[in-house]
PDB file of C-alpha atoms and ligand atoms in Angstrom:
ATOM      1  CA  MET A 150     -47.353  55.021   1.944  1.00 49.00           C
ATOM      2  CA  THR A 151     -44.572  52.264   1.176  1.00 55.00           C
ATOM      3  CA  GLN A 152     -43.918  49.978   4.055  1.00 56.00           C
ATOM      4  CA  PRO A 153     -40.532  49.516   5.371  1.00 58.00           C
ATOM      5  CA  VAL A 154     -38.527  46.298   4.185  1.00 57.00           C
ATOM      6  CA  PRO A 155     -38.100  44.258   6.950  1.00 63.00           C
ATOM      7  CA  ALA A 156     -33.925  43.904   7.906  1.00 77.00           C
ATOM      8  CA  LYS A 157     -32.855  40.434   7.228  1.00 85.00           C
ATOM      9  CA  PRO A 158     -31.550  38.722   9.963  1.00 88.00           C
ATOM     10  CA  ASP A 159     -28.199  38.242  10.773  1.00 91.00           C
ATOM     11  CA  PRO A 160     -26.558  34.798   9.209  1.00 93.00           C
ATOM     12  CA  ASP A 161     -25.549  33.594  12.506  1.00 90.00           C
ATOM     13  CA  LYS A 162     -29.341  33.520  13.477  1.00 90.00           C
ATOM     14  CA  PHE A 163     -30.827  32.841   9.855  1.00 92.00           C
ATOM     15  CA  VAL A 164     -28.870  29.745   8.763  1.00 94.00           C
ATOM     16  CA  PRO A 165     -29.598  27.813  12.169  1.00 94.00           C
ATOM     17  CA  PHE A 166     -33.411  28.937  11.373  1.00 96.00           C
ATOM     18  CA  THR A 167     -32.888  27.324   7.962  1.00 97.00           C
ATOM     19  CA  ALA A 168     -32.943  23.796   9.449  1.00 98.00           C
ATOM     20  CA  ARG A 169     -36.421  24.627  10.832  1.00 98.00           C
ATOM     21  CA  LEU A 170     -37.901  25.954   7.178  1.00 97.00           C
ATOM     22  CA  MET A 171     -36.721  22.499   5.869  1.00 98.00           C
ATOM     23  CA  ALA A 172     -38.820  20.897   8.559  1.00 98.00           C
ATOM     24  CA  ALA A 173     -41.341  23.165   8.049  1.00 98.00           C
ATOM     25  CA  MET A 174     -41.577  22.230   4.039  1.00 98.00           C
ATOM     26  CA  ARG A 175     -41.490  18.461   5.474  1.00 98.00           C
ATOM     27  CA  ALA A 176     -44.398  18.987   7.318  1.00 98.00           C
ATOM     28  CA  LYS A 177     -46.372  20.490   4.792  1.00 97.00           C
ATOM     29  CA  GLU A 178     -45.517  17.700   2.475  1.00 97.00           C
ATOM     30  CA  THR A 179     -46.397  14.767   5.140  1.00 98.00           C
ATOM     31  CA  GLU A 180     -49.594  16.261   5.137  1.00 97.00           C
ATOM     32  CA  ARG A 181     -50.636  15.876   1.407  1.00 97.00           C
ATOM     33  CA  THR A 182     -52.829  12.726   0.530  1.00 97.00           C
ATOM     34  CA  ASP A 183     -49.975  12.432  -2.528  1.00 96.00           C
ATOM     35  CA  ARG A 184     -46.969  12.581   0.260  1.00 97.00           C
ATOM     36  CA  LEU A 185     -43.502  11.440  -1.023  1.00 97.00           C
ATOM     37  CA  PHE A 186     -42.617  10.741   2.372  1.00 98.00           C
ATOM     38  CA  ASN A 187     -43.698  11.022   5.826  1.00 98.00           C
ATOM     39  CA  ASP A 188     -42.091  12.856   8.409  1.00 98.00           C
ATOM     40  CA  PRO A 189     -44.209  12.772  11.700  1.00 98.00           C
ATOM     41  CA  PHE A 190     -42.015  14.717  13.461  1.00 98.00           C
ATOM     42  CA  ALA A 191     -41.404  17.616  11.035  1.00 98.00           C
ATOM     43  CA  HIS A 192     -44.290  19.684  12.144  1.00 98.00           C
ATOM     44  CA  CYS A 193     -42.690  19.554  16.094  1.00 98.00           C
ATOM     45  CA  LEU A 194     -39.298  20.667  14.553  1.00 98.00           C
ATOM     46  CA  ALA A 195     -40.337  23.245  13.008  1.00 98.00           C
ATOM     47  CA  GLY A 196     -42.334  25.899  14.811  1.00 96.00           C
ATOM     48  CA  LYS A 197     -44.624  28.380  13.975  1.00 96.00           C
ATOM     49  CA  GLU A 198     -41.991  31.061  13.093  1.00 96.00           C
ATOM     50  CA  ALA A 199     -40.855  28.888  10.489  1.00 97.00           C
ATOM     51  CA  PHE A 200     -44.347  27.983   8.845  1.00 97.00           C
ATOM     52  CA  THR A 201     -44.650  31.524   8.796  1.00 96.00           C
ATOM     53  CA  PHE A 202     -41.817  32.098   6.790  1.00 95.00           C
ATOM     54  CA  VAL A 203     -42.494  29.613   4.238  1.00 96.00           C
ATOM     55  CA  GLU A 204     -46.188  30.804   3.798  1.00 95.00           C
ATOM     56  CA  GLN A 205     -44.868  34.033   3.394  1.00 93.00           C
ATOM     57  CA  GLN A 206     -41.366  33.934   1.551  1.00 92.00           C
ATOM     58  CA  LEU A 207     -41.079  30.706  -0.366  1.00 94.00           C
ATOM     59  CA  LYS A 208     -42.675  29.772  -3.602  1.00 92.00           C
ATOM     60  CA  GLU A 209     -44.594  26.840  -4.674  1.00 93.00           C
ATOM     61  CA  GLN A 210     -41.178  25.292  -6.703  1.00 93.00           C
ATOM     62  CA  ASP A 211     -38.793  25.746  -3.195  1.00 94.00           C
ATOM     63  CA  ARG A 212     -41.283  23.804  -1.518  1.00 95.00           C
ATOM     64  CA  ALA A 213     -41.560  21.117  -4.241  1.00 96.00           C
ATOM     65  CA  TYR A 214     -37.829  20.926  -4.153  1.00 97.00           C
ATOM     66  CA  ILE A 215     -37.255  20.164  -0.845  1.00 98.00           C
ATOM     67  CA  ALA A 216     -39.931  17.452  -1.507  1.00 98.00           C
ATOM     68  CA  VAL A 217     -38.219  15.933  -4.253  1.00 98.00           C
ATOM     69  CA  ARG A 218     -34.587  16.395  -2.392  1.00 98.00           C
ATOM     70  CA  THR A 219     -36.130  14.624   0.677  1.00 98.00           C
ATOM     71  CA  HIS A 220     -37.244  11.600  -1.364  1.00 98.00           C
ATOM     72  CA  PHE A 221     -34.621  11.667  -3.632  1.00 98.00           C
ATOM     73  CA  PHE A 222     -31.788  11.233  -0.654  1.00 98.00           C
ATOM     74  CA  ASP A 223     -33.791   9.089   1.528  1.00 98.00           C
ATOM     75  CA  ASP A 224     -33.680   6.599  -1.381  1.00 98.00           C
ATOM     76  CA  PHE A 225     -29.857   7.358  -2.169  1.00 98.00           C
ATOM     77  CA  LEU A 226     -29.358   6.774   1.917  1.00 98.00           C
ATOM     78  CA  LEU A 227     -31.423   3.507   1.633  1.00 98.00           C
ATOM     79  CA  THR A 228     -30.061   2.025  -1.351  1.00 97.00           C
ATOM     80  CA  GLN A 229     -25.827   2.608  -0.259  1.00 97.00           C
ATOM     81  CA  SER A 230     -27.026   1.954   3.460  1.00 97.00           C
ATOM     82  CA  GLU A 231     -27.057  -2.062   1.949  1.00 95.00           C
ATOM     83  CA  LYS A 232     -23.287  -1.658   1.092  1.00 94.00           C
ATOM     84  CA  ALA A 233     -22.150   0.518   3.916  1.00 96.00           C
ATOM     85  CA  ASN A 234     -23.491   0.599   7.631  1.00 95.00           C
ATOM     86  CA  GLN A 235     -21.944   4.108   8.365  1.00 98.00           C
ATOM     87  CA  ILE A 236     -24.035   6.997   7.402  1.00 98.00           C
ATOM     88  CA  VAL A 237     -22.686  10.720   8.223  1.00 98.00           C
ATOM     89  CA  ILE A 238     -25.195  13.392   7.790  1.00 98.00           C
ATOM     90  CA  LEU A 239     -22.962  16.582   7.744  1.00 98.00           C
ATOM     91  CA  ALA A 240     -25.643  19.694   8.674  1.00 98.00           C
ATOM     92  CA  SER A 241     -28.258  17.475   9.695  1.00 98.00           C
ATOM     93  CA  GLY A 242     -30.710  20.097  10.859  1.00 98.00           C
ATOM     94  CA  MET A 243     -33.845  18.743  11.645  1.00 98.00           C
ATOM     95  CA  ASP A 244     -33.386  15.711   9.616  1.00 98.00           C
ATOM     96  CA  THR A 245     -35.305  12.710  10.878  1.00 98.00           C
ATOM     97  CA  ARG A 246     -34.134   9.792   9.050  1.00 98.00           C
ATOM     98  CA  ALA A 247     -32.575   8.186  11.702  1.00 98.00           C
ATOM     99  CA  TYR A 248     -35.816   8.000  13.341  1.00 97.00           C
ATOM    100  CA  ARG A 249     -38.241   7.736  10.526  1.00 97.00           C
ATOM    101  CA  LEU A 250     -36.831   5.501   7.959  1.00 98.00           C
ATOM    102  CA  THR A 251     -36.382   1.312   8.945  1.00 97.00           C
ATOM    103  CA  TRP A 252     -32.605   0.872   8.976  1.00 97.00           C
ATOM    104  CA  SER A 253     -30.693  -2.845   9.981  1.00 95.00           C
ATOM    105  CA  SER A 254     -29.387  -3.047  13.403  1.00 93.00           C
ATOM    106  CA  GLU A 255     -25.945  -2.851  12.098  1.00 95.00           C
ATOM    107  CA  THR A 256     -26.637   0.891  10.558  1.00 97.00           C
ATOM    108  CA  LYS A 257     -24.792   3.643  12.588  1.00 98.00           C
ATOM    109  CA  ILE A 258     -25.808   7.257  11.851  1.00 98.00           C
ATOM    110  CA  TYR A 259     -23.834  10.149  12.837  1.00 98.00           C
ATOM    111  CA  GLU A 260     -25.376  13.580  12.621  1.00 98.00           C
ATOM    112  CA  LEU A 261     -22.994  16.946  12.668  1.00 98.00           C
ATOM    113  CA  ASP A 262     -24.493  20.145  13.162  1.00 98.00           C
ATOM    114  CA  GLN A 263     -24.175  23.566  15.126  1.00 98.00           C
ATOM    115  CA  PRO A 264     -24.825  22.871  18.611  1.00 97.00           C
ATOM    116  CA  GLN A 265     -27.862  25.041  19.402  1.00 96.00           C
ATOM    117  CA  VAL A 266     -29.448  22.997  16.102  1.00 98.00           C
ATOM    118  CA  LEU A 267     -28.788  19.797  17.727  1.00 98.00           C
ATOM    119  CA  GLU A 268     -29.603  20.681  21.208  1.00 97.00           C
ATOM    120  CA  THR A 269     -33.120  21.680  20.208  1.00 97.00           C
ATOM    121  CA  LYS A 270     -33.615  18.982  18.016  1.00 97.00           C
ATOM    122  CA  THR A 271     -32.548  16.572  20.809  1.00 97.00           C
ATOM    123  CA  ALA A 272     -35.076  18.448  23.437  1.00 97.00           C
ATOM    124  CA  ILE A 273     -37.978  18.286  21.284  1.00 97.00           C
ATOM    125  CA  LEU A 274     -37.391  14.773  20.165  1.00 97.00           C
ATOM    126  CA  GLN A 275     -36.428  13.492  23.588  1.00 96.00           C
ATOM    127  CA  ASN A 276     -39.229  11.152  23.611  1.00 96.00           C
ATOM    128  CA  ALA A 277     -38.554   9.507  20.193  1.00 96.00           C
ATOM    129  CA  ARG A 278     -36.643   6.302  19.659  1.00 95.00           C
ATOM    130  CA  PRO A 279     -33.590   6.342  16.891  1.00 96.00           C
ATOM    131  CA  LYS A 280     -34.037   3.266  14.485  1.00 95.00           C
ATOM    132  CA  SER A 281     -30.754   3.237  14.171  1.00 94.00           C
ATOM    133  CA  GLN A 282     -27.310   3.155  16.283  1.00 97.00           C
ATOM    134  CA  HIS A 283     -27.200   6.909  16.677  1.00 97.00           C
ATOM    135  CA  TYR A 284     -24.791   9.621  17.338  1.00 98.00           C
ATOM    136  CA  ALA A 285     -25.358  13.445  17.658  1.00 98.00           C
ATOM    137  CA  ILE A 286     -22.615  15.302  17.040  1.00 98.00           C
ATOM    138  CA  SER A 287     -21.953  19.231  17.593  1.00 98.00           C
ATOM    139  CA  ALA A 288     -19.722  20.695  15.685  1.00 98.00           C
ATOM    140  CA  ASP A 289     -18.367  23.967  13.239  1.00 98.00           C
ATOM    141  CA  LEU A 290     -18.142  22.340   9.775  1.00 98.00           C
ATOM    142  CA  THR A 291     -15.852  25.086   8.831  1.00 98.00           C
ATOM    143  CA  GLN A 292     -13.332  24.063  11.603  1.00 98.00           C
ATOM    144  CA  PRO A 293     -11.756  21.257  12.411  1.00 98.00           C
ATOM    145  CA  TRP A 294     -13.921  18.279  13.209  1.00 98.00           C
ATOM    146  CA  SER A 295     -12.525  14.665  12.438  1.00 98.00           C
ATOM    147  CA  HIS A 296     -11.686  13.773  15.281  1.00 98.00           C
ATOM    148  CA  LEU A 297     -15.158  14.394  16.925  1.00 98.00           C
ATOM    149  CA  LEU A 298     -16.728  11.847  14.313  1.00 98.00           C
ATOM    150  CA  LEU A 299     -13.435   9.551  14.870  1.00 98.00           C
ATOM    151  CA  GLU A 300     -13.724   9.619  18.975  1.00 98.00           C
ATOM    152  CA  GLN A 301     -17.620   8.320  18.591  1.00 98.00           C
ATOM    153  CA  GLY A 302     -16.294   5.013  16.684  1.00 98.00           C
ATOM    154  CA  TYR A 303     -16.497   5.907  12.959  1.00 98.00           C
ATOM    155  CA  GLN A 304     -14.114   3.882  10.695  1.00 98.00           C
ATOM    156  CA  PRO A 305     -12.198   5.567   8.169  1.00 98.00           C
ATOM    157  CA  THR A 306     -11.391   1.983   6.542  1.00 98.00           C
ATOM    158  CA  LEU A 307     -14.745   1.217   6.023  1.00 97.00           C
ATOM    159  CA  PRO A 308     -17.146   2.229   3.579  1.00 97.00           C
ATOM    160  CA  SER A 309     -19.345   5.220   4.250  1.00 98.00           C
ATOM    161  CA  VAL A 310     -22.410   6.681   3.098  1.00 98.00           C
ATOM    162  CA  TRP A 311     -22.248  10.927   3.575  1.00 98.00           C
ATOM    163  CA  LEU A 312     -25.286  13.540   2.781  1.00 98.00           C
ATOM    164  CA  LEU A 313     -24.282  17.143   2.721  1.00 98.00           C
ATOM    165  CA  GLU A 314     -28.192  18.543   2.116  1.00 98.00           C
ATOM    166  CA  GLY A 315     -28.559  21.916   1.900  1.00 98.00           C
ATOM    167  CA  LEU A 316     -25.400  22.815   3.141  1.00 98.00           C
ATOM    168  CA  LEU A 317     -22.585  23.784   0.950  1.00 98.00           C
ATOM    169  CA  MET A 318     -24.241  27.338  -0.767  1.00 98.00           C
ATOM    170  CA  TYR A 319     -23.907  28.473   3.294  1.00 98.00           C
ATOM    171  CA  LEU A 320     -20.066  27.833   3.084  1.00 98.00           C
ATOM    172  CA  THR A 321     -17.508  30.333   1.114  1.00 98.00           C
ATOM    173  CA  GLU A 322     -15.987  28.291  -1.956  1.00 98.00           C
ATOM    174  CA  PRO A 323     -12.817  27.979   0.032  1.00 98.00           C
ATOM    175  CA  GLN A 324     -14.824  26.291   3.171  1.00 98.00           C
ATOM    176  CA  VAL A 325     -16.390  23.733   0.589  1.00 98.00           C
ATOM    177  CA  HIS A 326     -12.952  22.723  -0.513  1.00 98.00           C
ATOM    178  CA  GLN A 327     -11.594  22.460   2.602  1.00 98.00           C
ATOM    179  CA  LEU A 328     -14.601  20.431   3.696  1.00 98.00           C
ATOM    180  CA  LEU A 329     -14.661  17.966   0.197  1.00 98.00           C
ATOM    181  CA  GLN A 330     -11.090  17.251   1.283  1.00 98.00           C
ATOM    182  CA  THR A 331     -11.777  16.089   4.752  1.00 98.00           C
ATOM    183  CA  ILE A 332     -14.423  14.345   3.891  1.00 98.00           C
ATOM    184  CA  SER A 333     -12.525  12.513   1.565  1.00 97.00           C
ATOM    185  CA  GLN A 334      -9.281  12.024   3.695  1.00 98.00           C
ATOM    186  CA  LEU A 335     -12.284  10.318   5.714  1.00 98.00           C
ATOM    187  CA  ALA A 336     -13.957   8.061   3.243  1.00 98.00           C
ATOM    188  CA  THR A 337     -12.343   5.066   2.074  1.00 98.00           C
ATOM    189  CA  ALA A 338     -13.078   3.994  -1.640  1.00 97.00           C
ATOM    190  CA  ASP A 339     -16.181   2.451  -2.724  1.00 96.00           C
ATOM    191  CA  SER A 340     -17.770   4.864  -0.408  1.00 98.00           C
ATOM    192  CA  TYR A 341     -20.686   7.178  -1.552  1.00 98.00           C
ATOM    193  CA  LEU A 342     -21.923  11.112  -1.334  1.00 98.00           C
ATOM    194  CA  GLY A 343     -24.948  12.678  -1.853  1.00 98.00           C
ATOM    195  CA  LEU A 344     -24.731  16.798  -2.099  1.00 98.00           C
ATOM    196  CA  ASP A 345     -26.866  19.340  -3.312  1.00 98.00           C
ATOM    197  CA  LEU A 346     -25.159  22.507  -4.937  1.00 97.00           C
ATOM    198  CA  VAL A 347     -26.602  25.712  -6.372  1.00 97.00           C
ATOM    199  CA  ASN A 348     -25.080  27.468  -9.487  1.00 96.00           C
ATOM    200  CA  ILE A 349     -22.882  30.748  -9.255  1.00 95.00           C
ATOM    201  CA  ARG A 350     -25.843  32.794 -10.472  1.00 94.00           C
ATOM    202  CA  SER A 351     -28.364  31.437  -7.521  1.00 94.00           C
ATOM    203  CA  ILE A 352     -26.105  32.928  -5.045  1.00 94.00           C
ATOM    204  CA  GLU A 353     -28.649  36.214  -5.730  1.00 92.00           C
ATOM    205  CA  TYR A 354     -31.678  34.175  -5.222  1.00 90.00           C
ATOM    206  CA  GLU A 355     -34.020  35.542  -2.973  1.00 91.00           C
ATOM    207  CA  PRO A 356     -34.769  35.175  -0.082  1.00 92.00           C
ATOM    208  CA  TYR A 357     -31.485  33.211   0.367  1.00 91.00           C
ATOM    209  CA  LYS A 358     -29.500  36.479  -1.069  1.00 90.00           C
ATOM    210  CA  GLY A 359     -26.906  37.589   1.538  1.00 91.00           C
ATOM    211  CA  TYR A 360     -26.796  33.937   3.372  1.00 95.00           C
ATOM    212  CA  PHE A 361     -25.915  31.582   0.031  1.00 96.00           C
ATOM    213  CA  ARG A 362     -21.841  32.272  -0.271  1.00 97.00           C
ATOM    214  CA  SER A 363     -21.013  29.997  -3.021  1.00 98.00           C
ATOM    215  CA  GLY A 364     -22.105  28.464  -6.140  1.00 97.00           C
ATOM    216  CA  PHE A 365     -20.727  25.954  -8.845  1.00 97.00           C
ATOM    217  CA  ASP A 366     -21.463  25.357 -12.462  1.00 96.00           C
ATOM    218  CA  GLU A 367     -19.549  22.144 -12.967  1.00 97.00           C
ATOM    219  CA  PRO A 368     -20.468  19.650 -10.182  1.00 98.00           C
ATOM    220  CA  GLU A 369     -18.796  16.886 -12.019  1.00 98.00           C
ATOM    221  CA  GLU A 370     -15.489  18.872 -11.664  1.00 98.00           C
ATOM    222  CA  LEU A 371     -15.719  20.064  -8.458  1.00 98.00           C
ATOM    223  CA  LEU A 372     -15.969  16.451  -6.936  1.00 98.00           C
ATOM    224  CA  ALA A 373     -13.118  14.756  -9.326  1.00 98.00           C
ATOM    225  CA  GLU A 374     -10.996  17.115  -7.962  1.00 97.00           C
ATOM    226  CA  TYR A 375     -11.387  15.141  -4.465  1.00 97.00           C
ATOM    227  CA  GLY A 376     -11.424  11.619  -6.003  1.00 97.00           C
ATOM    228  CA  TRP A 377     -15.613  11.337  -6.855  1.00 98.00           C
ATOM    229  CA  LYS A 378     -16.921  10.041  -9.811  1.00 98.00           C
ATOM    230  CA  ALA A 379     -20.324  12.387  -9.714  1.00 98.00           C
ATOM    231  CA  GLU A 380     -23.720  11.745 -11.418  1.00 98.00           C
ATOM    232  CA  VAL A 381     -25.876  15.421 -11.479  1.00 98.00           C
ATOM    233  CA  ILE A 382     -29.271  15.603 -12.069  1.00 97.00           C
ATOM    234  CA  GLN A 383     -31.519  18.535 -11.879  1.00 96.00           C
ATOM    235  CA  PRO A 384     -35.408  19.167 -10.008  1.00 96.00           C
ATOM    236  CA  GLY A 385     -37.632  18.224 -13.322  1.00 93.00           C
ATOM    237  CA  ASP A 386     -35.561  15.780 -14.755  1.00 94.00           C
ATOM    238  CA  GLU A 387     -36.798  12.550 -14.846  1.00 92.00           C
ATOM    239  CA  GLY A 388     -35.869  10.485 -11.975  1.00 93.00           C
ATOM    240  CA  ALA A 389     -35.952  13.999  -9.909  1.00 95.00           C
ATOM    241  CA  HIS A 390     -39.723  15.091 -10.503  1.00 94.00           C
ATOM    242  CA  PHE A 391     -41.670  12.245  -8.678  1.00 95.00           C
ATOM    243  CA  GLY A 392     -44.725  14.199 -10.086  1.00 92.00           C
ATOM    244  CA  ARG A 393     -44.146  17.141  -7.789  1.00 91.00           C
ATOM    245  CA  TYR A 394     -41.383  19.628  -9.252  1.00 92.00           C
ATOM    246  CA  THR A 395     -43.211  20.188 -12.886  1.00 86.00           C
ATOM    247  CA  ASP A 396     -40.700  23.284 -14.265  1.00 86.00           C
ATOM    248  CA  LYS A 397     -38.121  21.546 -16.616  1.00 86.00           C
ATOM    249  CA  LEU A 398     -34.995  23.442 -16.829  1.00 87.00           C
ATOM    250  CA  PRO A 399     -33.131  24.002 -19.889  1.00 90.00           C
ATOM    251  CA  PRO A 400     -30.000  21.931 -20.969  1.00 89.00           C
ATOM    252  CA  ARG A 401     -26.840  22.644 -18.709  1.00 89.00           C
ATOM    253  CA  ASP A 402     -24.900  24.864 -21.042  1.00 88.00           C
ATOM    254  CA  VAL A 403     -27.592  27.882 -20.837  1.00 89.00           C
ATOM    255  CA  LEU A 404     -26.067  29.682 -18.122  1.00 81.00           C
ATOM    256  CA  ASP A 405     -27.992  32.781 -17.542  1.00 88.00           C
ATOM    257  CA  LEU A 406     -30.967  31.160 -14.992  1.00 93.00           C
ATOM    258  CA  GLU A 407     -30.457  30.029 -11.742  1.00 94.00           C
ATOM    259  CA  ARG A 408     -29.854  26.415 -10.853  1.00 95.00           C
ATOM    260  CA  VAL A 409     -29.651  23.879  -8.423  1.00 96.00           C
ATOM    261  CA  PHE A 410     -27.972  20.261  -8.671  1.00 97.00           C
ATOM    262  CA  LEU A 411     -28.607  16.792  -6.646  1.00 98.00           C
ATOM    263  CA  VAL A 412     -25.101  15.263  -6.793  1.00 98.00           C
ATOM    264  CA  LYS A 413     -24.688  11.475  -6.162  1.00 98.00           C
ATOM    265  CA  ALA A 414     -20.741  10.320  -6.062  1.00 98.00           C
ATOM    266  CA  HIS A 415     -18.824   7.286  -5.613  1.00 98.00           C
ATOM    267  CA  LYS A 416     -15.336   7.422  -4.444  1.00 97.00           C
ATOM    268  CA  LYS A 417     -13.417   5.647  -6.767  1.00 82.00           C
ATOM    269  CA  ALA A 418     -10.668   3.069  -6.210  1.00 81.00           C
TER     270      ALA A 418
HETATM  271  N1  LIG B 622     -29.727  18.880   6.334  1.00 77.37           N
HETATM  272  C1  LIG B 622     -31.025  19.634   6.940  1.00 77.37           C
HETATM  273  C2  LIG B 622     -32.129  19.644   5.549  1.00 77.37           C
HETATM  274  O1  LIG B 622     -31.866  19.243   4.874  1.00 77.37           O
HETATM  275  O2  LIG B 622     -33.332  19.734   6.200  1.00 77.37           O
HETATM  276  C3  LIG B 622     -30.635  20.860   7.339  1.00 77.37           C
HETATM  277  C4  LIG B 622     -30.239  22.024   6.210  1.00 77.37           C
HETATM  278  S1  LIG B 622     -30.513  23.504   6.593  1.00 77.37           S
HETATM  279  C5  LIG B 622     -31.001  24.531   4.946  1.00 77.37           C
HETATM  280  C6  LIG B 622     -28.801  24.333   7.076  1.00 77.37           C
HETATM  281  C7  LIG B 622     -28.185  23.291   8.113  1.00 77.37           C
HETATM  282  O3  LIG B 622     -26.431  23.812   7.800  1.00 77.37           O
HETATM  283  C8  LIG B 622     -28.651  24.374   9.231  1.00 77.37           C
HETATM  284  O4  LIG B 622     -28.876  23.202  10.058  1.00 77.37           O
HETATM  285  C9  LIG B 622     -27.481  25.159   9.519  1.00 77.37           C
HETATM  286  O5  LIG B 622     -27.013  24.930  11.428  1.00 77.37           O
HETATM  287  C10 LIG B 622     -26.383  23.930   9.117  1.00 77.37           C
HETATM  288  N2  LIG B 622     -24.938  24.547   8.965  1.00 77.37           N
HETATM  289  C11 LIG B 622     -24.619  25.462   8.399  1.00 77.37           C
HETATM  290  N3  LIG B 622     -23.414  26.027   8.772  1.00 77.37           N
HETATM  291  C12 LIG B 622     -22.869  25.029   9.383  1.00 77.37           C
HETATM  292  C13 LIG B 622     -21.838  25.126  10.033  1.00 77.37           C
HETATM  293  N4  LIG B 622     -20.334  25.953   9.341  1.00 77.37           N
HETATM  294  N5  LIG B 622     -21.374  24.211  10.917  1.00 77.37           N
HETATM  295  C14 LIG B 622     -22.358  23.384  11.113  1.00 77.37           C
HETATM  296  N6  LIG B 622     -23.572  23.210  10.638  1.00 77.37           N
HETATM  297  C15 LIG B 622     -23.760  24.337   9.678  1.00 77.37           C
END
């Protein structure tokens, strides 16, 4: 007799849970002797349910991607923080960069995510000390949120560094455009932005089908609309495999396959 397929949880439950999935994958990477980074908080932040989901539903390359992405954006943030001391991490989830990386005493890290995610994280990390000036801001990023960042001392006239890691695919296309517009109003010339995107075909990618809501085949064009010059790389490319992500994707003009893009962008003057 075939087993009934379990119903997928509602997006309101699953999307916040993805923060824990990312932590579970970072915990697994941290256990490796050849790890690409060390996240000593990830195991506690993930919880048992997330480890079970990772074991049962995610592929080896999905895990490799999160390891590569984490390392890639660790380097990006550390490099750009030498030029700008305001870092804004949108949809930070269980990101622990404020705690596990070494920052200048001037660096301010603003993290925004849904209240239930940040409350869980703050409770679990209550005895840990951030290594930067650190601000956790509860916000729904599909609603107006700029004022919340400004109230915490963010200075829109000074250069900033932004990270949108594992976020845009959970927003609709109009919501992505609105978010990029808001960021572009808050980020002065010479600011930097890091993000990842899936292509249109990946909206159907399991186990995220039904939760991914947008994809883009041309990230450079999307970002150019908002004044950013983007460099786009795919996991597996030189500079984005770190010996961990072993699939090399065919050239970008081959459209009928799933892709994810790692993007670093600079705001033009
Ligand atoms: N950036 C983190 C990382 O890479 O580990 C978390 C990524 S997780 C895949 C997606 C995150 O997006 C979740 O923490 C979720 O709460 C957040 N998110 C999705 N939609 C959001 C919204 N409308 N407002 C605020 N956060 C949102």
